[in-house]
Amino acid sequence: MYKKILIANRGEIALRILRTCRELGIHSVAVHSDADASSMHVRLADESVCIGAAHSRDSYLNIPALLTAAELTGVDAIHPGIGFLAERADFAQLVEEHGYHFIGPEAEHITVMGDKVLAKQKATALGIPVVPGSEDVVHDIDTGARLAEHIGYPIILKASAGGGGRGMKIVSNREELEAAFILCQSEALAAFGDQRIYIEKFLQHPRHIEVQIIGDGAGGAIHLGERDCSVQRRHQKVIEEACSPLITAELRERIGNVAANAAAKLGYRGLGTIEFLYEDGQFYFIEMNTRLQIEHPVTEAVLGIDLVQMQIEAVANGRLTLAQEDVRFSGHAIECRINAEDPKNFMPSPGTVSAFHAPGGLGVRFDSHLYTGYQVPPYYDSLVGKLIVHASDRDQCITRTLRALDEMIVEGIHTNAELHRRILTSEAFLHHHYDINWLERWLEEA
Amino acid sequence: MKQQINELAQILDDNNLHEIRLEQDDEKLVVRRNSDGNHAPAIITMPAHEAPSPPDETASSGNDAVCAPMVGTVYLAPNPTSDPFVKQGQRVEAGDTVMIIEAMKVMNSIQAHQSGIVQKILVGDAQAVEFGQPLIVIV
């Protein structure tokens, strides 16, 4: 097992990873920007190294600085966390070239799944059902128009180098296609440095269902069930659940095995999540995230496992510590993403947390790097905590989550706690009558 | 060891701490304040993690210190056999190379940010430095 790991990330996920390292007896090295010098995980880490200025490009995206810090502290492995360099194949490659283990998949798999067009082609080759669409990049409007006719409107244009819900345009008919095509290409170029786009059938009322997998890198892989992440705003997840109230045990086994077999065939190493849109009983692959996922704790809750530990062990030992038949689901879990944002306009709300009190009690987990006096910096995303609640069934889970939200105190900055209360008390959520478009429509109507 | 304990105890007092834990290789040393039932609050609102500048830093007055623009290893001389770039008390002009920081096998020269006398060199040869760490004071 590794003696020392460098955590190349920040905020709540760095703290999450650090906690598992501590439990495994692995020394943790926290690298941070100067704006994060007082961050919780930096304070708790065995060693810390300031690697650059506040802006991500100078610090958390600064590969030379990260590799230098790794060399100076003599680590065995680097955990990339989520976002930043976690899905940068060049980083994964460099890490390995410099003699450290990259706690994630091989660079080649990051590359394949990072290109959304290639990923779909690969998924099809691996037997995963995909959203009907162009099988490759669409370079011109005429081709696009022909394909769109064939697929049937409405369609959605997507950036090949995109992902995470960005660089997408919905087109309802032929008249809209021209302008949308050009706009999507230029947005893709601006956001991802790559103007290539592809076309997919636009599903009108799908659920977002994703399957957690883990592979040993040697052809072995298992699935760890699904998560329902349909409650989204602007393609960003707000609430996630495990298991999906819509998925039966039989469906779970079917789609789980499809995902696990694909990962096994790929020779995939470490954690991965295969994301689907689910509509009218059909699963459609949209993308695969080749990393730990923000909402992983809901899976941990219903399975009673530590995914970060499993991930580290899979990469370190090349073996999985769990067999598929040992994967058993218990109860229901909900995660609420707590963002530092103004409830009126969803703008980020950095500032000093003047008072903080975490909720507790049976089945309540609060993953957050907040503390009284902490200054939420303005340079990074607004996620400041995750409230994860587990109970024996969904109704009780909702009740318990509301109870926990009432206990949570975060003063000095705005949070979306009230939004969560409203969602969790809505008829739609109670009866899980939502799809990925529900939240935005519901907010507009309010 | 006794001297270490005395030093730690002094640090404990000076900074109003409750406990100091020192781990080096396989040795662990813990110095704890006598508990009189009056426990210090567990929540600390000031960062316990030491900021890069050491407490006896003389250049906290404004801009007299050159700070590390990157994380890496400091070398005080151009190569192992040469004299160091500068010595304490030496006069330097703005732009003179005062030391090197090596990162990823690339040597980056660190320049004096203003003309003046080298008041103090704050780092040792082959020492690892963080981004922003004060390196040398020139007044």
Coordinates of C-alpha atoms in Angstrom, one line a residue:
Chain A
M1 CA 0.0 0.0 0.0
Y2 CA 1.2 3.5 -0.6
K3 CA 3.1 5.3 2.1
K4 CA 2.3 8.8 0.9
I5 CA -0.3 10.3 -1.5
L6 CA -0.4 13.8 -2.9
I7 CA -4.0 15.1 -3.2
A8 CA -4.1 17.3 -6.3
N9 CA -7.4 19.0 -5.5
R10 CA -9.1 21.3 -3.0
G11 CA -12.2 21.9 -0.9
E12 CA -14.6 19.2 0.3
I13 CA -13.3 16.5 -2.0
A14 CA -9.7 16.9 -0.9
L15 CA -10.9 16.6 2.7
R16 CA -12.9 13.5 1.7
I17 CA -9.8 11.8 0.1
L18 CA -7.6 12.9 3.1
R19 CA -10.0 11.2 5.5
T20 CA -9.6 7.8 3.8
C21 CA -5.8 8.3 3.5
R22 CA -5.7 8.9 7.3
E23 CA -7.7 5.8 8.0
L24 CA -5.5 3.7 5.7
G25 CA -2.4 5.0 7.5
I26 CA -1.3 6.8 4.3
H27 CA 0.5 10.1 4.7
S28 CA -1.3 12.9 3.0
V29 CA 0.3 15.8 1.1
A30 CA -2.1 18.7 0.5
V31 CA -1.0 21.0 -2.3
H32 CA -2.9 24.3 -2.4
S33 CA -3.0 27.8 -3.8
D34 CA -2.2 30.7 -1.6
A35 CA -5.9 31.4 -1.4
D36 CA -6.5 28.0 0.2
A37 CA -3.7 28.2 2.8
S38 CA -6.4 28.0 5.6
S39 CA -8.5 25.3 4.0
M40 CA -9.6 22.5 6.3
H41 CA -7.8 19.7 4.5
V42 CA -4.6 21.7 4.4
R43 CA -4.8 22.1 8.1
L44 CA -5.4 18.4 8.6
A45 CA -2.9 17.0 6.1
D46 CA 0.4 15.5 7.3
E47 CA 2.3 17.9 4.9
S48 CA 1.2 20.8 2.8
V49 CA 2.8 22.7 0.0
C50 CA 1.7 26.0 -1.5
I51 CA 2.1 25.6 -5.2
G52 CA 0.9 28.8 -6.7
A53 CA -1.4 31.8 -6.8
A54 CA -5.1 31.7 -6.4
H55 CA -6.2 31.2 -10.0
S56 CA -6.5 27.6 -10.9
R57 CA -4.2 27.8 -13.9
D58 CA -1.4 28.9 -11.5
S59 CA -2.0 26.3 -8.9
Y60 CA -4.5 23.3 -9.3
L61 CA -3.9 23.2 -13.1
N62 CA -0.2 23.9 -12.8
I63 CA 1.3 20.5 -13.8
P64 CA 4.9 21.4 -13.3
A65 CA 4.2 22.8 -9.8
L66 CA 2.3 19.7 -8.9
L67 CA 5.0 17.3 -10.1
T68 CA 7.6 19.4 -8.4
A69 CA 5.7 19.2 -5.1
A70 CA 5.3 15.4 -5.6
E71 CA 9.1 15.2 -6.0
L72 CA 9.9 17.4 -3.0
T73 CA 7.6 15.4 -0.7
G74 CA 8.5 12.0 -2.1
V75 CA 5.0 10.6 -2.7
D76 CA 4.1 7.3 -4.1
A77 CA 0.9 8.2 -5.8
I78 CA -1.2 11.2 -6.8
H79 CA -5.0 11.4 -6.4
P80 CA -6.5 13.9 -8.9
G81 CA -9.8 14.3 -7.1
I82 CA -12.7 15.7 -9.3
G83 CA -12.4 18.3 -12.0
F84 CA -9.1 20.2 -12.5
L85 CA -6.7 17.6 -13.9
A86 CA -8.8 14.5 -13.0
E87 CA -9.7 13.8 -16.6
R88 CA -6.6 15.2 -18.3
A89 CA -4.9 12.3 -20.0
D90 CA -1.7 14.3 -20.4
F91 CA -1.5 14.7 -16.6
A92 CA -2.2 11.1 -16.0
Q93 CA 0.5 10.2 -18.5
L94 CA 3.1 12.6 -16.9
V95 CA 2.3 11.4 -13.4
E96 CA 3.1 7.8 -14.5
E97 CA 6.2 8.9 -16.5
H98 CA 7.6 10.6 -13.4
G99 CA 7.3 7.4 -11.4
Y100 CA 4.1 8.0 -9.4
H101 CA 0.9 6.0 -9.5
F102 CA -2.0 8.0 -10.9
I103 CA -5.1 7.0 -8.8
G104 CA -7.4 6.7 -11.8
P105 CA -7.5 4.9 -15.1
E106 CA -4.8 4.7 -17.7
A107 CA -4.3 7.8 -19.8
E108 CA -5.6 6.0 -22.9
H109 CA -9.0 5.4 -21.3
I110 CA -9.3 9.0 -20.2
T111 CA -8.6 10.1 -23.8
V112 CA -11.2 7.8 -25.3
M113 CA -13.9 8.8 -22.8
G114 CA -12.9 12.4 -22.8
D115 CA -13.8 12.8 -26.5
K116 CA -17.6 12.4 -26.5
V117 CA -17.8 11.2 -30.1
L118 CA -15.1 8.6 -29.5
A119 CA -16.7 7.6 -26.3
K120 CA -20.0 6.9 -28.0
Q121 CA -18.3 4.9 -30.7
K122 CA -16.4 3.0 -28.0
A123 CA -19.6 2.4 -26.0
T124 CA -21.4 1.0 -29.1
A125 CA -18.4 -1.3 -29.7
L126 CA -18.7 -2.4 -26.0
G127 CA -22.3 -3.2 -26.4
I128 CA -23.7 -0.2 -24.5
P129 CA -26.9 1.3 -26.0
V130 CA -26.4 4.9 -27.1
V131 CA -28.6 7.9 -27.9
P132 CA -29.3 7.8 -31.6
G133 CA -27.3 10.4 -33.4
S134 CA -24.4 11.2 -35.8
E135 CA -21.8 8.5 -35.5
D136 CA -19.1 11.0 -35.9
V137 CA -18.4 14.7 -35.9
V138 CA -20.7 16.7 -38.1
H139 CA -18.6 19.2 -40.0
D140 CA -21.2 21.1 -42.1
I141 CA -24.8 22.2 -41.9
D142 CA -26.0 20.2 -44.9
T143 CA -24.8 16.9 -43.3
G144 CA -26.3 18.0 -40.1
A145 CA -29.7 18.7 -41.7
R146 CA -29.8 15.3 -43.4
L147 CA -28.9 13.5 -40.1
A148 CA -31.4 15.6 -38.2
E149 CA -34.2 14.6 -40.6
H150 CA -33.2 11.0 -40.2
I151 CA -33.1 11.1 -36.4
G152 CA -36.1 13.3 -36.1
Y153 CA -36.5 16.6 -34.4
P154 CA -35.9 17.8 -31.8
I155 CA -32.2 17.2 -31.8
I156 CA -29.4 18.4 -29.7
L157 CA -26.0 19.7 -30.8
K158 CA -23.1 18.8 -28.5
A159 CA -19.4 19.7 -28.4
S160 CA -17.2 16.7 -28.9
A161 CA -14.6 18.1 -26.4
G162 CA -17.3 19.1 -24.0
G163 CA -19.0 17.4 -21.2
G164 CA -20.4 18.1 -17.7
G165 CA -23.4 19.7 -19.3
R166 CA -21.7 22.4 -21.2
G167 CA -21.5 23.3 -24.9
M168 CA -24.9 22.0 -25.9
K169 CA -27.8 23.5 -28.0
I170 CA -31.3 22.2 -28.6
V171 CA -32.8 22.5 -32.1
S172 CA -36.5 22.0 -32.5
N173 CA -36.8 22.2 -36.3
R174 CA -34.9 22.8 -39.6
E175 CA -35.3 26.6 -39.5
E176 CA -33.4 26.8 -36.2
L177 CA -30.6 24.5 -37.3
E178 CA -28.4 27.0 -39.3
A179 CA -28.0 29.6 -36.5
A180 CA -27.7 27.0 -33.8
F181 CA -25.0 25.0 -35.6
I182 CA -22.7 28.0 -36.1
L183 CA -23.3 29.2 -32.5
C184 CA -22.6 25.8 -31.1
Q185 CA -19.4 25.5 -33.0
S186 CA -18.1 28.9 -31.8
E187 CA -19.1 28.2 -28.2
A188 CA -17.4 24.9 -28.4
L189 CA -14.2 26.6 -29.7
A190 CA -14.3 29.2 -27.0
A191 CA -15.1 26.8 -24.1
F192 CA -13.0 23.8 -25.0
G193 CA -10.6 24.9 -27.7
D194 CA -12.2 22.5 -30.2
Q195 CA -15.1 23.5 -32.4
R196 CA -16.1 19.9 -33.4
I197 CA -19.8 19.1 -32.7
Y198 CA -22.0 16.1 -33.1
I199 CA -25.8 15.5 -33.1
E200 CA -28.0 13.4 -30.9
K201 CA -31.7 12.8 -30.7
F202 CA -33.1 15.1 -28.0
L203 CA -34.9 13.1 -25.4
Q204 CA -37.9 15.1 -24.1
H205 CA -38.5 13.7 -20.6
P206 CA -35.5 11.5 -19.7
R207 CA -34.2 10.7 -16.2
H208 CA -30.4 10.9 -15.6
I209 CA -29.4 7.5 -14.3
E210 CA -25.7 6.7 -13.9
V211 CA -24.0 3.4 -13.0
Q212 CA -21.0 3.3 -10.7
I213 CA -18.3 0.8 -11.8
I214 CA -14.9 -0.1 -10.5
G215 CA -12.3 -2.1 -12.4
D216 CA -9.0 -3.7 -11.4
G217 CA -7.2 -2.7 -14.6
A218 CA -6.7 -6.4 -15.5
G219 CA -10.1 -7.3 -17.0
G220 CA -12.1 -7.5 -13.8
A221 CA -14.9 -5.1 -13.0
I222 CA -18.1 -4.9 -11.0
H223 CA -21.0 -2.5 -10.8
L224 CA -22.1 -0.8 -7.6
G225 CA -25.6 0.2 -8.6
E226 CA -27.1 3.3 -10.0
R227 CA -27.7 6.8 -8.9
D228 CA -30.6 9.0 -10.1
C229 CA -29.4 12.5 -10.7
S230 CA -32.4 14.0 -12.5
V231 CA -32.8 17.0 -10.3
Q232 CA -30.6 19.4 -12.3
R233 CA -30.3 23.1 -13.0
R234 CA -28.5 24.1 -16.2
H235 CA -27.1 20.6 -16.5
Q236 CA -25.6 20.8 -13.0
K237 CA -26.8 18.2 -10.5
V238 CA -28.5 19.6 -7.4
I239 CA -29.9 16.4 -5.7
E240 CA -28.8 12.9 -6.2
E241 CA -30.3 9.6 -5.0
A242 CA -29.4 6.0 -4.6
C243 CA -31.1 3.8 -5.6
S244 CA -33.3 5.3 -8.3
P245 CA -36.9 5.0 -7.3
L246 CA -37.6 4.0 -11.0
I247 CA -35.2 1.2 -11.3
T248 CA -36.3 -2.3 -10.4
A249 CA -33.8 -4.9 -9.2
E250 CA -34.0 -6.6 -12.5
L251 CA -33.3 -3.4 -14.5
R252 CA -30.4 -2.7 -12.1
E253 CA -28.9 -6.0 -12.7
R254 CA -29.3 -5.7 -16.4
I255 CA -27.8 -2.2 -16.9
G256 CA -25.3 -2.9 -14.1
N257 CA -24.0 -5.9 -15.9
V258 CA -23.8 -4.0 -19.2
A259 CA -21.7 -1.3 -17.6
A260 CA -19.5 -3.8 -15.6
N261 CA -18.9 -6.0 -18.7
A262 CA -18.0 -2.9 -20.7
A263 CA -15.5 -1.8 -18.1
A264 CA -14.1 -5.3 -17.9
K265 CA -13.7 -5.5 -21.7
L266 CA -11.9 -2.2 -21.7
G267 CA -9.5 -3.4 -19.0
Y268 CA -10.6 -0.3 -17.0
R269 CA -8.8 0.6 -13.8
G270 CA -10.3 2.3 -10.8
L271 CA -13.6 4.1 -10.4
G272 CA -15.8 5.2 -13.3
T273 CA -19.3 6.3 -13.8
I274 CA -21.3 5.5 -16.9
E275 CA -24.0 8.1 -17.4
F276 CA -27.3 7.3 -19.2
L277 CA -30.5 9.0 -20.1
Y278 CA -33.4 6.8 -19.3
E279 CA -36.7 7.2 -21.1
D280 CA -39.6 4.9 -21.7
G281 CA -37.8 1.9 -20.4
Q282 CA -34.7 2.4 -22.5
F283 CA -31.2 3.4 -21.4
Y284 CA -29.1 5.6 -23.6
F285 CA -25.4 6.2 -23.0
I286 CA -24.4 9.8 -22.9
E287 CA -20.9 9.8 -21.4
M288 CA -18.5 8.1 -19.0
N289 CA -16.7 9.9 -16.3
T290 CA -13.3 8.4 -15.7
R291 CA -12.9 9.5 -12.1
L292 CA -14.4 9.7 -8.7
Q293 CA -17.8 11.4 -8.8
I294 CA -19.1 14.2 -6.6
E295 CA -22.2 12.2 -5.6
H296 CA -20.3 9.0 -4.8
P297 CA -21.4 9.2 -1.1
V298 CA -25.0 8.1 -1.9
T299 CA -23.6 4.8 -3.3
E300 CA -21.4 4.5 -0.2
A301 CA -24.5 4.9 2.0
V302 CA -26.6 2.2 0.4
L303 CA -23.8 -0.2 0.2
G304 CA -21.9 0.5 3.4
I305 CA -18.6 0.9 1.6
D306 CA -15.7 3.4 1.2
L307 CA -15.4 4.1 -2.5
V308 CA -12.2 6.1 -2.2
Q309 CA -10.6 3.3 -0.3
M310 CA -11.7 0.8 -2.9
Q311 CA -10.3 3.1 -5.6
I312 CA -6.9 3.4 -3.9
E313 CA -6.8 -0.3 -3.2
A314 CA -7.7 -1.2 -6.8
V315 CA -4.9 1.0 -8.2
A316 CA -2.3 0.0 -5.6
N317 CA -3.0 -3.7 -5.6
G318 CA -4.6 -4.3 -9.0
R319 CA -7.4 -6.2 -7.3
L320 CA -11.0 -5.5 -6.2
T321 CA -11.9 -6.0 -2.6
L322 CA -15.5 -6.8 -3.3
A323 CA -17.2 -9.4 -5.5
Q324 CA -20.3 -8.7 -7.5
E325 CA -22.4 -11.1 -5.4
D326 CA -21.4 -9.3 -2.2
V327 CA -22.9 -6.0 -3.5
R328 CA -26.2 -5.6 -1.6
F329 CA -28.3 -2.5 -1.4
S330 CA -29.8 -1.3 1.8
G331 CA -32.2 1.5 2.3
H332 CA -32.2 4.8 0.4
A333 CA -29.8 7.8 0.3
I334 CA -30.2 11.4 -0.8
E335 CA -27.5 13.9 -1.3
C336 CA -28.1 17.7 -1.4
R337 CA -25.3 19.7 -2.9
I338 CA -24.8 22.8 -0.7
N339 CA -23.6 25.7 -2.8
A340 CA -22.5 29.1 -1.7
E341 CA -24.9 30.9 -3.9
D342 CA -27.5 33.7 -3.8
P343 CA -30.9 32.0 -3.8
K344 CA -32.4 34.8 -5.8
N345 CA -30.1 34.6 -8.8
F346 CA -27.9 31.6 -8.2
M347 CA -24.8 33.8 -8.4
P348 CA -21.8 32.5 -6.3
S349 CA -21.6 34.0 -2.8
P350 CA -18.1 33.9 -1.5
G351 CA -17.2 35.5 1.9
T352 CA -16.6 34.7 5.5
V353 CA -18.6 32.0 7.3
S354 CA -19.5 33.8 10.5
A355 CA -21.2 30.8 12.0
F356 CA -21.2 27.1 11.0
H357 CA -22.9 24.2 12.6
A358 CA -23.1 20.8 10.9
P359 CA -26.3 18.6 11.1
G360 CA -26.0 15.2 12.8
G361 CA -27.9 12.3 14.1
L362 CA -28.7 8.8 12.7
G363 CA -28.0 8.4 9.0
V364 CA -26.7 12.0 8.5
R365 CA -23.4 12.7 6.9
F366 CA -22.1 16.2 6.1
D367 CA -19.0 16.3 3.9
S368 CA -17.8 19.9 4.0
H369 CA -14.6 21.9 4.5
L370 CA -16.5 24.7 6.1
Y371 CA -15.8 25.9 9.6
T372 CA -16.6 29.0 11.6
G373 CA -14.4 31.8 10.4
Y374 CA -13.5 30.1 7.1
Q375 CA -13.3 32.4 4.1
V376 CA -14.9 30.9 1.0
P377 CA -12.6 32.1 -1.8
P378 CA -14.1 33.6 -5.0
Y379 CA -11.8 31.7 -7.4
Y380 CA -13.3 28.3 -7.4
D381 CA -16.7 26.6 -7.8
S382 CA -19.4 27.2 -5.3
L383 CA -19.8 23.7 -3.8
V384 CA -19.2 24.1 0.0
G385 CA -20.7 20.9 1.3
K386 CA -22.7 17.8 0.6
L387 CA -25.5 16.7 2.9
I388 CA -25.9 12.9 2.5
V389 CA -28.7 11.2 4.3
H390 CA -29.5 7.5 4.6
A391 CA -32.7 5.9 5.8
S392 CA -34.5 2.6 5.4
D393 CA -36.8 3.9 2.7
R394 CA -37.2 6.9 0.4
D395 CA -40.0 8.6 2.4
Q396 CA -38.1 8.4 5.7
C397 CA -35.0 9.6 3.9
I398 CA -36.8 12.7 2.7
T399 CA -38.1 13.4 6.2
R400 CA -34.6 12.9 7.7
T401 CA -33.0 15.1 5.1
L402 CA -35.5 17.9 5.9
R403 CA -34.7 17.4 9.6
A404 CA -31.0 17.7 8.9
L405 CA -31.4 20.8 6.7
D406 CA -33.2 22.5 9.6
E407 CA -30.2 21.8 11.9
M408 CA -27.6 23.1 9.4
I409 CA -26.3 26.5 10.1
V410 CA -24.2 28.4 7.6
E411 CA -24.2 32.2 8.2
G412 CA -22.2 34.9 6.6
I413 CA -22.7 33.6 3.1
H414 CA -25.7 32.6 1.1
T415 CA -26.5 28.9 0.5
N416 CA -29.1 27.0 -1.5
A417 CA -30.4 25.3 1.7
E418 CA -33.9 26.9 1.1
L419 CA -34.0 25.6 -2.4
H420 CA -33.3 22.1 -1.2
R421 CA -36.2 22.4 1.4
R422 CA -38.5 23.5 -1.4
I423 CA -37.6 20.7 -3.7
L424 CA -37.8 18.0 -1.0
T425 CA -41.3 19.2 0.0
S426 CA -42.6 19.4 -3.5
E427 CA -45.2 17.0 -4.8
A428 CA -43.0 16.2 -7.8
F429 CA -40.1 15.1 -5.7
L430 CA -42.2 13.1 -3.3
H431 CA -43.7 11.1 -6.1
H432 CA -40.4 11.3 -8.1
H433 CA -42.3 12.7 -11.1
Y434 CA -39.3 14.5 -12.3
D435 CA -37.0 14.4 -15.4
I436 CA -33.9 16.3 -16.1
N437 CA -35.9 19.4 -17.2
W438 CA -38.3 19.4 -14.2
L439 CA -36.3 21.6 -11.8
E440 CA -35.8 24.5 -14.2
R441 CA -39.4 24.5 -15.4
W442 CA -40.6 24.3 -11.8
L443 CA -38.4 27.2 -10.8
E444 CA -39.7 29.3 -13.7
E445 CA -43.3 28.7 -12.8
A446 CA -42.7 29.7 -9.2
Chain B
M1 CA 15.7 15.1 23.5
K2 CA 15.5 17.1 26.7
Q3 CA 16.4 20.3 24.8
Q4 CA 13.7 19.4 22.3
I5 CA 11.1 19.0 25.0
N6 CA 12.1 22.4 26.5
E7 CA 11.9 24.0 23.1
L8 CA 8.5 22.5 22.4
A9 CA 7.2 23.5 25.8
Q10 CA 8.3 27.1 25.2
I11 CA 6.5 27.1 21.8
L12 CA 3.5 25.7 23.6
D13 CA 3.5 28.6 26.0
D14 CA 4.4 31.4 23.5
N15 CA 1.5 30.5 21.2
N16 CA -1.0 29.5 23.9
L17 CA -1.3 26.0 22.5
H18 CA -2.7 22.9 24.3
E19 CA -0.6 20.2 22.7
I20 CA 2.3 19.7 20.3
R21 CA 2.9 16.5 18.5
L22 CA 6.3 15.9 16.8
E23 CA 6.8 12.9 14.5
Q24 CA 10.1 12.1 12.9
D25 CA 10.7 8.8 11.2
D26 CA 9.4 6.3 13.8
E27 CA 9.8 8.6 16.8
K28 CA 6.9 10.5 18.3
L29 CA 7.1 13.3 20.9
V30 CA 4.0 14.8 22.5
V31 CA 4.1 17.8 24.8
R32 CA 0.8 18.6 26.4
R33 CA -0.3 21.4 28.7
N34 CA -1.4 20.2 32.2
S35 CA -5.2 19.9 32.1
D36 CA -6.9 21.7 34.8
G37 CA -10.4 20.8 33.6
N38 CA -10.5 24.0 31.6
H39 CA -10.2 22.8 28.1
A40 CA -9.4 25.2 25.3
P41 CA -12.1 25.4 22.7
A42 CA -11.7 22.8 20.0
I43 CA -12.7 25.2 17.2
I44 CA -9.8 27.4 16.2
T45 CA -10.8 30.3 14.0
M46 CA -7.2 31.3 13.2
P47 CA -5.3 29.0 10.9
A48 CA -3.1 26.5 12.8
H49 CA -1.2 25.8 9.7
E50 CA 1.8 28.0 9.6
A51 CA 1.8 30.5 6.8
P52 CA 4.9 30.4 4.7
S53 CA 6.5 33.4 6.4
P54 CA 8.3 32.4 9.7
P55 CA 7.4 34.4 12.8
D56 CA 10.8 36.1 13.1
E57 CA 10.6 37.3 9.5
T58 CA 12.1 40.7 9.5
A59 CA 10.7 41.7 6.1
S60 CA 7.0 41.7 6.9
S61 CA 7.4 45.4 6.5
G62 CA 6.2 45.8 3.0
N63 CA 8.2 44.8 0.0
D64 CA 11.7 44.1 1.1
A65 CA 11.6 40.4 0.7
V66 CA 11.8 38.5 -2.6
C67 CA 9.2 35.7 -2.4
A68 CA 9.4 32.4 -4.3
P69 CA 7.4 32.6 -7.6
M70 CA 7.2 28.9 -7.8
V71 CA 7.5 25.7 -5.7
G72 CA 10.9 24.1 -6.0
T73 CA 14.4 23.6 -4.6
V74 CA 16.6 26.6 -3.8
Y75 CA 20.2 26.7 -4.8
L76 CA 22.3 29.5 -3.4
A77 CA 25.2 29.1 -5.9
P78 CA 25.3 28.6 -9.7
N79 CA 26.7 25.1 -9.2
P80 CA 28.0 23.0 -6.3
T81 CA 31.6 24.2 -6.6
S82 CA 31.0 27.9 -7.0
D83 CA 30.6 30.6 -4.4
P84 CA 27.0 31.6 -3.6
F85 CA 25.5 34.3 -5.8
V86 CA 25.2 36.7 -2.9
K87 CA 26.3 37.0 0.8
Q88 CA 24.7 38.8 3.7
G89 CA 25.8 42.4 3.7
Q90 CA 26.5 42.5 0.0
R91 CA 25.2 45.2 -2.2
V92 CA 23.0 44.1 -5.2
E93 CA 21.4 45.9 -8.0
A94 CA 17.8 45.3 -9.1
G95 CA 17.8 42.5 -11.6
D96 CA 20.9 40.7 -10.2
T97 CA 20.5 37.0 -9.8
V98 CA 20.5 36.2 -6.1
M99 CA 19.6 32.5 -6.2
I100 CA 18.2 29.7 -8.3
I101 CA 15.0 27.7 -7.8
E102 CA 15.0 24.4 -9.6
A103 CA 11.7 22.9 -10.6
M104 CA 11.3 19.9 -12.9
K105 CA 15.1 20.0 -13.7
V106 CA 14.8 23.5 -15.0
M107 CA 16.8 26.2 -13.2
N108 CA 15.0 29.4 -12.7
S109 CA 17.0 32.4 -11.7
I110 CA 15.6 34.6 -9.0
Q111 CA 16.4 38.2 -9.3
A112 CA 16.7 41.1 -6.7
H113 CA 13.5 43.1 -7.0
Q114 CA 15.3 46.3 -5.8
S115 CA 18.8 47.6 -5.4
G116 CA 20.2 47.5 -1.8
I117 CA 22.0 45.5 0.7
V118 CA 21.3 41.8 1.4
Q119 CA 20.0 42.0 4.9
K120 CA 19.2 38.3 5.4
I121 CA 19.0 35.1 3.3
L122 CA 16.0 33.2 4.7
V123 CA 16.6 29.9 3.1
G124 CA 19.3 27.3 3.0
D125 CA 21.0 25.7 0.0
A126 CA 19.0 22.8 -1.4
Q127 CA 16.0 23.7 0.7
A128 CA 12.5 23.0 -0.6
V129 CA 10.4 26.1 -0.9
E130 CA 6.7 26.8 -1.4
F131 CA 5.1 29.3 -3.7
G132 CA 5.1 32.7 -2.0
Q133 CA 7.8 31.8 0.6
P134 CA 10.1 34.7 1.5
L135 CA 13.6 34.0 0.2
I136 CA 15.8 37.0 0.8
V137 CA 15.5 40.4 2.3
I138 CA 17.1 43.3 0.4
V139 CA 16.9 46.8 1.9

